[in-house]
Amino acid sequence: MLDFLPIAAACFGIPQYLPQILKLRRTGDTAGVSWSWATLTSINNAAWFGYFMASGYWTASLPSTAAAVLAGTVSVLLVRRGVLNRRAIGWIAGWTVLLVLAAVVGGRIGLGSLLAAASIVQVTPSLWTAYRTDRPTGISVGTWRLVFGELACWFVFGLWKGDVRLVTLGATGVLASLLMLARARQAGVLSKCRLAA
């Protein structure tokens, strides 16, 4: 039964950035949405694709590809709305070079080891932006619910397979998604209070 967790993860993972894309297109609201997060998510998922292929986790290739493309779309939409973080460009480029070097020098194990840290690198800008924004009304609850679902599946699958990299990815993603959902809920409650006042 646990062998089907990558399929469940794919069901959550493939559409996970669509709610954020639709919200950005519908409202244009970028409050609390991080360009760095979207860009790193796209880059890291492209690297996860390589890791999954090298590991023989074929079902994981579809969600990682979808996440790379759709998170990249979020990044482009944010740039079009003037949310480019110019200070982050250098360290994102440096991170990309590290991923390539890890794959070339260390192969699957080297890339996977760096990708274990990638989840922390990736979610930090989203949390930072959401919690520093007074009213992060641009956050898509749907996206973060789907992120939670996908990464909970990878967490359990990683435990079952003894894959520390997947466990780290899953645990970090589950925690980050819970924190983002709490922040979005708090922002919604604050907005309702301000409207009532």
XYZ file of C-alpha atoms in Angstrom:
197
model
C 0.000 0.000 0.000
C 2.817 2.431 0.855
C 4.242 1.899 -2.631
C 1.302 3.978 -3.894
C 2.301 7.055 -1.862
C 4.281 8.556 -4.784
C 1.075 8.347 -6.844
C -0.871 10.113 -4.076
C 1.943 12.673 -3.850
C 1.636 13.197 -7.599
C -2.103 13.835 -7.272
C -1.382 16.596 -4.756
C 1.826 17.788 -6.387
C 0.888 18.211 -10.025
C -1.748 20.938 -9.509
C -0.330 22.493 -6.338
C 0.751 25.845 -7.807
C -2.374 26.328 -9.928
C -4.360 27.933 -7.073
C -1.580 30.510 -6.556
C -1.396 31.197 -10.299
C -5.171 31.598 -10.532
C -5.270 33.880 -7.491
C -2.478 36.076 -8.872
C -4.194 36.310 -12.252
C -7.635 36.943 -10.735
C -6.711 39.461 -8.037
C -3.183 40.671 -8.837
C -2.616 40.509 -5.058
C 1.035 39.706 -4.310
C 0.984 40.569 -0.586
C 2.895 37.896 1.289
C 3.945 35.910 -1.810
C 7.706 35.543 -2.245
C 9.404 35.686 -5.650
C 12.458 33.968 -4.161
C 10.285 31.069 -2.953
C 8.670 30.601 -6.373
C 12.022 30.769 -8.178
C 13.797 28.407 -5.764
C 10.838 26.017 -5.922
C 11.158 25.884 -9.701
C 14.927 25.327 -9.595
C 14.813 22.785 -6.765
C 12.057 20.765 -8.415
C 14.078 20.588 -11.613
C 16.897 19.162 -9.464
C 14.482 16.788 -7.685
C 13.487 15.517 -11.133
C 17.105 14.494 -11.677
C 17.279 12.867 -8.250
C 14.026 10.944 -8.762
C 15.135 9.703 -12.183
C 18.503 8.564 -10.796
C 16.718 6.842 -7.872
C 14.191 5.020 -10.053
C 11.200 6.862 -8.531
C 9.548 7.274 -11.944
C 6.152 8.380 -10.614
C 7.817 11.323 -8.895
C 9.040 12.767 -12.186
C 5.625 14.121 -13.177
C 4.957 16.178 -10.008
C 8.515 17.488 -9.890
C 8.226 18.566 -13.535
C 4.812 20.153 -12.900
C 6.133 21.948 -9.817
C 9.174 23.233 -11.714
C 7.017 24.606 -14.548
C 4.142 25.964 -12.453
C 6.336 27.500 -9.731
C 8.319 29.072 -12.565
C 5.031 30.503 -13.840
C 4.340 31.991 -10.383
C 7.830 33.514 -10.470
C 7.173 35.102 -13.874
C 3.776 36.445 -12.759
C 5.400 38.011 -9.697
C 8.110 39.635 -11.842
C 5.400 41.078 -14.100
C 3.783 42.584 -11.010
C 7.052 44.144 -9.855
C 7.869 41.694 -7.051
C 11.366 40.728 -8.254
C 13.815 40.498 -5.347
C 17.023 41.796 -6.945
C 19.081 41.134 -3.802
C 18.193 37.448 -3.986
C 19.263 36.910 -7.614
C 22.938 36.367 -6.714
C 22.366 33.822 -3.984
C 19.745 31.975 -6.072
C 22.289 31.752 -8.912
C 24.884 30.518 -6.405
C 22.461 27.884 -5.113
C 21.822 26.710 -8.674
C 25.561 26.327 -9.265
C 25.857 24.298 -6.021
C 23.093 21.940 -7.181
C 24.826 21.377 -10.516
C 28.192 20.783 -8.819
C 26.624 18.373 -6.320
C 25.132 16.354 -9.181
C 28.338 16.343 -11.228
C 30.714 15.569 -8.353
C 28.521 13.481 -6.043
C 25.991 11.962 -8.419
C 22.616 10.961 -7.005
C 23.835 10.854 -3.388
C 25.546 14.249 -3.629
C 22.551 15.863 -5.281
C 20.122 14.225 -2.856
C 22.149 15.353 0.148
C 22.097 18.946 -1.027
C 18.403 18.657 -1.906
C 17.705 17.635 1.690
C 18.797 21.147 2.628
C 17.009 22.590 -0.413
C 13.623 22.294 1.222
C 14.789 24.579 4.034
C 16.399 26.992 1.574
C 13.227 26.970 -0.519
C 10.577 27.557 2.151
C 12.455 30.145 4.202
C 11.688 33.063 1.817
C 7.974 32.174 1.747
C 7.759 32.132 5.541
C 9.889 35.252 5.865
C 7.742 37.180 3.388
C 4.415 35.963 4.777
C 5.268 36.720 8.390
C 6.864 40.113 7.640
C 3.918 41.276 5.537
C 1.262 43.073 7.579
C -1.642 41.548 5.641
C -0.418 38.658 3.430
C -3.674 38.434 1.494
C -1.979 37.180 -1.680
C -1.190 33.751 -0.208
C -3.195 30.945 -1.804
C -4.558 28.587 0.844
C -5.255 26.021 -1.877
C -1.602 25.891 -2.906
C -0.394 25.370 0.645
C -2.996 22.670 1.332
C -1.789 20.790 -1.742
C 1.850 21.309 -0.676
C 0.941 19.797 2.694
C -0.723 16.780 1.058
C 2.157 16.084 -1.308
C 4.915 16.456 1.250
C 3.089 14.430 3.895
C 3.062 11.576 1.351
C 6.800 11.972 0.672
C 7.510 12.112 4.407
C 5.774 8.781 5.030
C 7.246 7.211 1.872
C 10.723 8.388 2.893
C 10.284 6.832 6.338
C 9.160 3.566 4.764
C 12.053 3.462 2.283
C 14.610 4.744 4.804
C 15.405 7.696 2.505
C 16.613 10.491 4.790
C 16.479 13.001 1.932
C 12.767 12.391 1.332
C 12.062 12.443 5.084
C 13.775 15.832 5.374
C 11.918 17.158 2.329
C 8.603 15.921 3.701
C 9.088 17.112 7.277
C 10.252 20.557 6.203
C 7.422 20.933 3.705
C 4.743 19.786 6.133
C 5.961 22.232 8.794
C 6.255 25.104 6.315
C 2.816 24.482 4.848
C 1.240 24.390 8.314
C 2.950 27.685 9.186
C 1.834 29.253 5.885
C -1.756 28.061 6.367
C -1.757 29.479 9.902
C -0.467 32.814 8.582
C -3.058 32.911 5.796
C -5.803 32.132 8.303
C -4.527 34.839 10.630
C -4.457 37.324 7.743
C -8.044 36.390 6.845
C -9.199 36.883 10.435
C -7.395 40.241 10.665
C -8.987 41.380 7.400
C -12.461 40.481 8.654
C -11.808 42.312 11.937
C -10.671 45.434 10.106
C -13.717 45.343 7.849
C -16.002 45.026 10.874
C -14.325 47.931 12.683
